[in-house]
Tab-separated table of C-alpha atoms in Angstrom:
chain	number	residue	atom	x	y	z
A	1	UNK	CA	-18.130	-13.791	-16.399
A	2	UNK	CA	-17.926	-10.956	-19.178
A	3	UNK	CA	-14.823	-10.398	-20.807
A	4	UNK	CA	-14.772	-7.869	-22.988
A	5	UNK	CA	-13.506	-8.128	-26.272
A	6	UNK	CA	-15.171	-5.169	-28.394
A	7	UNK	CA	-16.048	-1.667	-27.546
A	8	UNK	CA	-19.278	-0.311	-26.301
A	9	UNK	CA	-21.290	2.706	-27.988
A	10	UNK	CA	-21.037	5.960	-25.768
A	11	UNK	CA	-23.757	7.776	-25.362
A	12	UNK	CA	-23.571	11.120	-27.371
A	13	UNK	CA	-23.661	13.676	-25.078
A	14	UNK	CA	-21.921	11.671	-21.734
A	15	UNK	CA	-20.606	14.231	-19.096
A	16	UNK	CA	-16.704	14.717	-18.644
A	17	UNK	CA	-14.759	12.373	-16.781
A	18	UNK	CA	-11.175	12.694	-15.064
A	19	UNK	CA	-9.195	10.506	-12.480
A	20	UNK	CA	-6.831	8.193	-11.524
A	21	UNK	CA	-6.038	4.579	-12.663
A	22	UNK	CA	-3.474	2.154	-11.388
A	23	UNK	CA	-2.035	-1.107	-13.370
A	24	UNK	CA	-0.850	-3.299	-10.266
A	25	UNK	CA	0.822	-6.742	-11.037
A	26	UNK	CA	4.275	-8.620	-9.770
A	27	UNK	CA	7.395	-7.600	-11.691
A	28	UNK	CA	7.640	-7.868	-15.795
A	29	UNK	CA	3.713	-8.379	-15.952
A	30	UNK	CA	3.792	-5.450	-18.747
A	31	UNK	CA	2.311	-3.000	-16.493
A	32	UNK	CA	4.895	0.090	-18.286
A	33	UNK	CA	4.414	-1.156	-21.732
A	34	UNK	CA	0.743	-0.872	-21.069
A	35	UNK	CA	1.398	2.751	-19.536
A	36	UNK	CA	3.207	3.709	-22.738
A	37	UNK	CA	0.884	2.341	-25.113
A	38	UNK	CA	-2.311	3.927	-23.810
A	39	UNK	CA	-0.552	7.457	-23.613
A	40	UNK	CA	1.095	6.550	-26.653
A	41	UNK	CA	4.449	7.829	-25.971
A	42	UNK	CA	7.417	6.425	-24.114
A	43	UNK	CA	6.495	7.739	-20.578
A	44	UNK	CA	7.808	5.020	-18.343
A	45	UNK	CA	10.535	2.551	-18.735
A	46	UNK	CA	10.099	-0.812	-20.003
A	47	UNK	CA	12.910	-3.462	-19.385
A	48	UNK	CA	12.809	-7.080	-19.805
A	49	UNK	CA	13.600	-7.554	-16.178
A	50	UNK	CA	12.020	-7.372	-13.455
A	51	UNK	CA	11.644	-4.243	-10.876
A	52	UNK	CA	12.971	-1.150	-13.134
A	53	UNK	CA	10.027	0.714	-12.030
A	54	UNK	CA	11.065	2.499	-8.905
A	55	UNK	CA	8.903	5.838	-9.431
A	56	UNK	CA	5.361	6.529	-9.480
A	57	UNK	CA	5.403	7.614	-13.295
A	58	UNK	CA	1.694	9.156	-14.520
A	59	UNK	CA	0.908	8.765	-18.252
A	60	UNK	CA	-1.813	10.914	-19.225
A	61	UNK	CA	-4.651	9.307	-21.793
A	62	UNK	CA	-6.682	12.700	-22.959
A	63	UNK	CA	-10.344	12.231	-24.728
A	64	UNK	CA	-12.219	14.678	-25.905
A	65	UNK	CA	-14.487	13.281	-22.922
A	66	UNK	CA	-12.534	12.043	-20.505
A	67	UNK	CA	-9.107	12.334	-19.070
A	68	UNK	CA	-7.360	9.423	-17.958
A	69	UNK	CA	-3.943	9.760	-15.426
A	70	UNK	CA	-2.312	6.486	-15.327
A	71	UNK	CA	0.037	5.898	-12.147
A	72	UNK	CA	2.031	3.018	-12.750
A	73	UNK	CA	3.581	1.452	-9.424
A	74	UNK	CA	6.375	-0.575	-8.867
A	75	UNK	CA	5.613	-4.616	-9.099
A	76	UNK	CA	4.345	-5.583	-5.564
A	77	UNK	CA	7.002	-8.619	-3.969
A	78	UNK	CA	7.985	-10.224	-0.883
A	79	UNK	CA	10.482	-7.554	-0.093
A	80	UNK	CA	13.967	-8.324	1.416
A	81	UNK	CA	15.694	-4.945	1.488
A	82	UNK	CA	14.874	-1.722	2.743
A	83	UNK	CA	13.985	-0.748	-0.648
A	84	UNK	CA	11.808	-3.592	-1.360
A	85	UNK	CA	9.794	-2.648	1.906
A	86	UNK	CA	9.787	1.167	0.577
A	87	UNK	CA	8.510	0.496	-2.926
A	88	UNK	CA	5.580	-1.934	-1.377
A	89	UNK	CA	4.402	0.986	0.843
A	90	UNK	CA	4.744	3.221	-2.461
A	91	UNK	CA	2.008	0.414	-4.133
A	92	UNK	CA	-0.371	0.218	-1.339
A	93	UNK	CA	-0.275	4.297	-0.530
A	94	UNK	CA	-1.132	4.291	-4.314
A	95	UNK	CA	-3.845	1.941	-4.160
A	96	UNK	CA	-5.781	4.222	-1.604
A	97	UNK	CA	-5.335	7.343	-3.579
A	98	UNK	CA	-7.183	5.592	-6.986
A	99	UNK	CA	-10.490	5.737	-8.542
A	100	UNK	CA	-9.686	2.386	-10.595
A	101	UNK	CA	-7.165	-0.732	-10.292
A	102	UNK	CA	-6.063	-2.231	-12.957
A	103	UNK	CA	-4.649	-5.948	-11.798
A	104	UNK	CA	-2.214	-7.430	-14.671
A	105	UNK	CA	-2.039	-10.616	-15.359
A	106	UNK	CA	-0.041	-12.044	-18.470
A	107	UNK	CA	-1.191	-14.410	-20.318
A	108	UNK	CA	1.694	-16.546	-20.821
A	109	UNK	CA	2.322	-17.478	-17.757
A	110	UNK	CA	-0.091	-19.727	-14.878
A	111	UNK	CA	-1.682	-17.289	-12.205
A	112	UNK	CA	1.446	-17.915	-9.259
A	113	UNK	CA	2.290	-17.610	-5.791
A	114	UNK	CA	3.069	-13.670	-6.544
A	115	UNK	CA	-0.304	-13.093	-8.181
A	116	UNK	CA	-2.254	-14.443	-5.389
A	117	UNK	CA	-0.491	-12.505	-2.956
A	118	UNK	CA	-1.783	-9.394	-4.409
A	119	UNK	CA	-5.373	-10.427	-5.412
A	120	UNK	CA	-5.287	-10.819	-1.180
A	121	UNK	CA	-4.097	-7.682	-0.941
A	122	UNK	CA	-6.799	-6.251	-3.536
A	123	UNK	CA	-9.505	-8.099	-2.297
A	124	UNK	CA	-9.010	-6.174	1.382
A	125	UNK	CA	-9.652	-2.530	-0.664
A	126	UNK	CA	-13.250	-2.455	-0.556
A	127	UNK	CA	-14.791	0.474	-2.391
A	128	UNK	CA	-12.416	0.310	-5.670
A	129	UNK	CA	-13.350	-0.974	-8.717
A	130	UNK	CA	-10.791	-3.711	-9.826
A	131	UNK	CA	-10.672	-4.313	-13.766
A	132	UNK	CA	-8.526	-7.838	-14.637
A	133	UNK	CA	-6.403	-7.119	-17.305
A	134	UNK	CA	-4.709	-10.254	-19.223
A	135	UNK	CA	-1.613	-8.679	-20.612
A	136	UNK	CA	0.959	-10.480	-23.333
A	137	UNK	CA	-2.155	-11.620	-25.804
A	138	UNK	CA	0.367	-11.759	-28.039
A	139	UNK	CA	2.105	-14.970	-26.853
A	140	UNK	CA	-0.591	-17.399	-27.034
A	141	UNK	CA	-2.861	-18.925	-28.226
A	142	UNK	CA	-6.688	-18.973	-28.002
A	143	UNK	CA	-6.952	-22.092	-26.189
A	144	UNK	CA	-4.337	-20.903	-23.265
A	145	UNK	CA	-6.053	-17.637	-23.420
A	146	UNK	CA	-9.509	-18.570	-22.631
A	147	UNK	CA	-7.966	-21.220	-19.722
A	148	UNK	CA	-6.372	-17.932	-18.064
A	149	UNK	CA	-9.526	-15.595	-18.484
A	150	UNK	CA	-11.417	-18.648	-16.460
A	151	UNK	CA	-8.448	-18.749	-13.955
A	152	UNK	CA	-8.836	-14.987	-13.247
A	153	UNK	CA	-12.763	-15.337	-12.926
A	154	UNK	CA	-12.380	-18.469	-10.549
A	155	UNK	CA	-9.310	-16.388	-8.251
A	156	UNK	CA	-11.963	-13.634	-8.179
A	157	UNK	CA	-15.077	-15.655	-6.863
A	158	UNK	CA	-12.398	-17.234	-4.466
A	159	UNK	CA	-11.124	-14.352	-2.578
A	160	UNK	CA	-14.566	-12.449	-3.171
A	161	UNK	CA	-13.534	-9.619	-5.753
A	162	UNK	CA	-15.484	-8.536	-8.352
A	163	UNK	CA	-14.103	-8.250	-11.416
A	164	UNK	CA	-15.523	-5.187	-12.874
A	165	UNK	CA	-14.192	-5.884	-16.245
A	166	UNK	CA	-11.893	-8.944	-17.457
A	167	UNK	CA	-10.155	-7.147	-20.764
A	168	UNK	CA	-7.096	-9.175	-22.465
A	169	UNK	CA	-4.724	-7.220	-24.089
A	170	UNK	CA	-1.756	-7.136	-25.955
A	171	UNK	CA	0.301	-3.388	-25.462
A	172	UNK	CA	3.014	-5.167	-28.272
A	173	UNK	CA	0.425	-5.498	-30.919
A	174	UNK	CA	-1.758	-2.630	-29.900
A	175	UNK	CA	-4.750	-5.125	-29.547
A	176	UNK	CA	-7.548	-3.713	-27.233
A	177	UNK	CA	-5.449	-0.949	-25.769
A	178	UNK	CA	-8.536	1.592	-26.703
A	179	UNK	CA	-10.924	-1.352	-25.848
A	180	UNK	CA	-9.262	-0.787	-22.783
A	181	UNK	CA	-9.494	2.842	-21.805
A	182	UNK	CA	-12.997	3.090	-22.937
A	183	UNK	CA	-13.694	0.228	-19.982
A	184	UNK	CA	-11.708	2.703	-17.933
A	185	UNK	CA	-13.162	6.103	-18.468
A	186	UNK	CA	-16.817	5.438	-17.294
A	187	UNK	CA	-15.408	4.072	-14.114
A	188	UNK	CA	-14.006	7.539	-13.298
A	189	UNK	CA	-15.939	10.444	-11.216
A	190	UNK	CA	-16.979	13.160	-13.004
A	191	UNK	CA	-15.293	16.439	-13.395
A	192	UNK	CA	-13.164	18.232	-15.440
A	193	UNK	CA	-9.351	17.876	-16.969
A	194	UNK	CA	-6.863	17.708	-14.185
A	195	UNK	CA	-4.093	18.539	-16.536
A	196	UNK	CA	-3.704	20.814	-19.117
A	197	UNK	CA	-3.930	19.538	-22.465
A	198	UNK	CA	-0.421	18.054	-23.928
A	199	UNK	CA	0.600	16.785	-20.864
A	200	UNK	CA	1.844	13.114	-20.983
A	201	UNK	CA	3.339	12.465	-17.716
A	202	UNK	CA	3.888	15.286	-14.611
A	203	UNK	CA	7.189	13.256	-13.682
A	204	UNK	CA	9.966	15.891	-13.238
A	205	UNK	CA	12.064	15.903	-15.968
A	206	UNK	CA	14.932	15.267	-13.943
A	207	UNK	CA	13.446	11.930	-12.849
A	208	UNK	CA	12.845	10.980	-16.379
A	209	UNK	CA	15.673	11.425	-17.753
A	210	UNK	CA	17.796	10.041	-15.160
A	211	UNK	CA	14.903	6.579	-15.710
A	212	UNK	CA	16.492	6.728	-19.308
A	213	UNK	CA	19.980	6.529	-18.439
A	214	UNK	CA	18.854	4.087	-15.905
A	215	UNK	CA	17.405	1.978	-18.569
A	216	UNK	CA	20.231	2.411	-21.167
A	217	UNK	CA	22.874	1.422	-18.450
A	218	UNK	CA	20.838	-2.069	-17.994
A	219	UNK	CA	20.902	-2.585	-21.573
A	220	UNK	CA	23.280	-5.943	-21.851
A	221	UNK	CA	24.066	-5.952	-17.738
A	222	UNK	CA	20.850	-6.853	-16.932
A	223	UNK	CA	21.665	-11.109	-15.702
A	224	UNK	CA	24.639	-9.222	-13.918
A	225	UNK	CA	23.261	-6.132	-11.784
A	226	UNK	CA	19.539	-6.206	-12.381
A	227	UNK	CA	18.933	-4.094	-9.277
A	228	UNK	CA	22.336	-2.499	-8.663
A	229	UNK	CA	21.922	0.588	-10.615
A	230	UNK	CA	20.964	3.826	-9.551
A	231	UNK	CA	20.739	7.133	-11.491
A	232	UNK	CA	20.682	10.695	-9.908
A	233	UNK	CA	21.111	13.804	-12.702
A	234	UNK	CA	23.212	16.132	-10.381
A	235	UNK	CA	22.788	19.502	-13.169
A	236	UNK	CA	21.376	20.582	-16.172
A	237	UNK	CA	22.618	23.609	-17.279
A	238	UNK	CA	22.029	25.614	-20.699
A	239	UNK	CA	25.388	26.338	-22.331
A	240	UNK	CA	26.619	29.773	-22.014
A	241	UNK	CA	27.409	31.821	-25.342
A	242	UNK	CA	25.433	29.781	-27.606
A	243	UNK	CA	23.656	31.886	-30.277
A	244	UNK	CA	19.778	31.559	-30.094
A	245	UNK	CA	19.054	29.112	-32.865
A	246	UNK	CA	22.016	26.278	-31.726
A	247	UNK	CA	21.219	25.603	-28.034
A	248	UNK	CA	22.952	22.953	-25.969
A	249	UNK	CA	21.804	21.469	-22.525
A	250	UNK	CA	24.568	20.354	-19.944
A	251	UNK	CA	23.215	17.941	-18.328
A	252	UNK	CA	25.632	15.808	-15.624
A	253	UNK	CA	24.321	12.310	-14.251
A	254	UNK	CA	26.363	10.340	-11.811
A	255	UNK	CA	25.314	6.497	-12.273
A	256	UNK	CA	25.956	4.603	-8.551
A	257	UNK	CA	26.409	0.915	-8.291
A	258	UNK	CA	26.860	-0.992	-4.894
A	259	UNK	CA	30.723	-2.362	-5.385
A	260	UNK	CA	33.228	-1.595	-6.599
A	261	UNK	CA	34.156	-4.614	-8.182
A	262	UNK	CA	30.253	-3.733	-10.430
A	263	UNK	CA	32.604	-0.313	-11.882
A	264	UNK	CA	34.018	-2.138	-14.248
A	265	UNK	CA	31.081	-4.001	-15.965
A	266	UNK	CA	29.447	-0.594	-16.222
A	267	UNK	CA	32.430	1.088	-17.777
A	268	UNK	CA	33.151	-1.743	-20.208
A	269	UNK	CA	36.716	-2.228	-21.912
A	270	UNK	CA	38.190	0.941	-22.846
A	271	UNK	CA	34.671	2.671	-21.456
A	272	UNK	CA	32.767	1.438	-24.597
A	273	UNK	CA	29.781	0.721	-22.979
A	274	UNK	CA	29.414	3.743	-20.820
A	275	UNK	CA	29.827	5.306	-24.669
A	276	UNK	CA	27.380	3.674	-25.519
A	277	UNK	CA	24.969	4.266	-22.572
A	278	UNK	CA	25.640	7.871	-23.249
A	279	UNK	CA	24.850	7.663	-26.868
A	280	UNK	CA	21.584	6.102	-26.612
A	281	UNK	CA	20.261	7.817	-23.819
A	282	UNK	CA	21.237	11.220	-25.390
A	283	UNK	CA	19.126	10.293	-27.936
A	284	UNK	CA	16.134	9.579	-26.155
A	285	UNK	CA	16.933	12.771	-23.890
A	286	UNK	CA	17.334	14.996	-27.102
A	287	UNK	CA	13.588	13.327	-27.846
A	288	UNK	CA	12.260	14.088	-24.376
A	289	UNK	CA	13.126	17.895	-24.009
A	290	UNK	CA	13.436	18.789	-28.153
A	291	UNK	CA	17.214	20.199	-27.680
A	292	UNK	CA	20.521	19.097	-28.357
A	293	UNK	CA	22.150	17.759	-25.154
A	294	UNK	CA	26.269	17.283	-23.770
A	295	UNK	CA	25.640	14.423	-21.425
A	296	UNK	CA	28.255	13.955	-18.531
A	297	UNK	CA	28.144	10.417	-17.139
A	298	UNK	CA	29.830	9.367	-14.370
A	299	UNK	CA	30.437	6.112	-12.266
A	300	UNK	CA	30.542	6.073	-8.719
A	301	UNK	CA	30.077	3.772	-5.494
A	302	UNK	CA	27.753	3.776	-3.138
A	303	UNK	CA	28.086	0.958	-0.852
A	304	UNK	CA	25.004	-1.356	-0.081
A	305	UNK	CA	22.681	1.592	-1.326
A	306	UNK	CA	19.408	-0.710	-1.501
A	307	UNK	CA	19.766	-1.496	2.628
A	308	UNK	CA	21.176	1.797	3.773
A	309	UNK	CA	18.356	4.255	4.473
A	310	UNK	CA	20.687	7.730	4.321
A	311	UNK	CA	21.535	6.723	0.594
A	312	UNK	CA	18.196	5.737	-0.269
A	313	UNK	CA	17.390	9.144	0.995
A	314	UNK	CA	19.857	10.623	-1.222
A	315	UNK	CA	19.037	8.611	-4.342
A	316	UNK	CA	15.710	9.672	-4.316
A	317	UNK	CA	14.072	6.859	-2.769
C-alpha cells in the first residue's frame, strides 16, 4: 500500500495536462471544503449538514502545467424522494464523464454501510483511476489515522479496486491539499487549458448566488429543515440612473420551503432572520460579482417540492 504523504519531483520540462476530477463520498465527507481549498476560493457551499450540494459546481485548480476542473457531485445515498433518485443519476452520469475519482473518506469516522455502497459502485467503473482520499486529518490522531488508511487498502483489495493513490488530507488545516493535486495532475490526458485563465468555477452566476442564499438561509435552521429549502434568483437587474462610478445590482430571489407551517421559522420574529439571511448573503454576493447589490428576498410555498417532478423542474432540478 503507498500512501502518500510528501510530494514528488516533476520532471522539468513535463507536457501540459488538463481534465476532469471528481471527489465522490456520502454526505458531509468534506468533499466542498476540499473543492474550495484546492481552487482556493469559496466556489461551492460547505454546510455542516448533510446534502447541500445539489449542483454539479466545477472549481478550477490552474498550474503553470496543468489545469485541473474539479466537479464536485452531490453525496451518493439510498434515495427516498424523487430528488434523491435525481441527484444519484447526477453522480453516476458524472462518474462516466471523468478522467479521475476522487473517493472521500474522513478520517474520523469507521468506513460504514454508506461508504461501501459506493466503493461497489466504483469498483463496477473499470477504466478510471480511483485516488482514496482520507479527508478530516485534522480530527485525529496518528494512531486512528493509520487504522483508517489500512481500512481503505483492505476495502480496496476486497471489492478489487486499485487504489491509485491513498492521500490523507486535511482541507481545514490546508495539510496536503497541494500534495494532493500534484497526485492528480499526472493522472490527467494531455492537452491544453480548457478554460481561460482566471476562471474558478463555470457555474452560472445565477446558480451561485442563489447556493449562497441557500446556504445563509440554513444557517441556525439546519436540525429543523435540512432539506426543505430551495433557492431560485428570479432577476438581476442593474439599477437605472445610477452614475458610472456607484453601480447597484437588483437582484430578486424567492426562497421556497415545502409548508407552510416551515414560513415562519424562515422569517423569524419580526423577520430578523430573513434580515439576517439577506445581510450575509449580500455580502458574499457583493464578493462574488465585485458590485454593490439590493437583494430582494422572498418566502414562498411550494408544496412537497422534493417528490413533485413539475416543481423540481421549475427549481432547477
Amino acid at each position: 500500500m503507498s500512501v502518500r504523504t510528501q510530494s514528488s519531483e516533476q520532471p522539468a520540462e513535463a507536457a501540459h495536462r488538463a481534465g476532469f476530477a471528481c471527489f465522490v463520498g456520502r454526505p458531509n465527507a468534506g468533499k466542498s471544503t476540499l473543492t474550495n481549498a484546492l481552487v482556493g476560493q469559496k466556489v461551492a457551499i460547505t454546510a455542516n449538514q448533510p446534502q447541500t450540494t445539489r449542483h454539479t459546481v466545477r472549481g478550477i485548480v490552474h498550474r503553470p502545467d496543468a489545469q485541473l476542473i474539479l466537479v464536485d457531485t452531490p453525496g451518493l445515498h439510498k434515495p427516498r424522494t424523487l430528488l434523491g433518485e435525481r441527484l444519484n443519476d447526477v453522480v453516476r452520469t458524472t462518474w462516466a464523464e471523468v478522467d479521475v475519482i476522487g473517493f472521500c473518506l474522513p478520517a474520523n469516522e469507521k468506513i460504514g454501510p454508506g461508504d461501501r455502497f459506493i466503493a461497489k459502485e466504483l469498483a463496477g467503473i473499470r477504466k478510471t483511476p480511483k485516488v482514496a482520499i482520507v479527508t478530516k486529518t485534522d480530527l485525529v490522531d496518528s494512531k486512528t489515522l493509520a487504522e483508517q488508511l489500512i481500512a481503505i487498502d483492505q476495502l480496496g483489495k476486497e471489492l478489487g479496486i486499485e487504489w491509485a493513490e491513498i492521500v490523507p488530507v486535511s482541507a481545514v488545516g490546508s495539510k496536503q491539499v497541494d500534495l494532493l493535486a500534484d497526485l492528480l495532475i499526472p493522472l490527467m490526458p494531455e492537452g491544453p487549458a480548457l478554460y481561460p485563465e482566471g476562471d474558478l468555477t463555470d457555474e452560472p452566476e445565477q446558480v451561485m448566488i442563489a447556493e449562497l442564499i441557500r446556504e445563509a438561509a440554513l444557517e441556525g435552521v439546519r436540525d429543523e429543515l435540512p432539506h426543505s429549502i430551495a433557492v431560485v434568483v428570479e432577476e438581476m437587474l442593474p439599477r437605472e440612473d445610477r452614475p458610472a462610478d456607484r453601480p447597484l445590482l437588483d437582484i430578486h430571489a424567492n426562497v421556497y420551503i415545502e409548508r407552510p407551517s416551515q414560513k415562519g421559522i424562515i422569517i423569524g420574529p419580526k423577520g430578523k432572520r430573513l434580515k439576517d439571511v439577506g445581510i450575509k448573503s449580500r455580502k458574499q454576493i457583493e464578493a462574488l460579482l465585485g458590485t454593490p447589490v439590493f437583494l430582494d428576498l422572498h418566502v414562498k410555498v411550494a408544496k412537497d417540492w422534493q417528490r413533485d417532478p413539475k416543481q423540481l423542474r421549475k427549481l432547477g432540478f
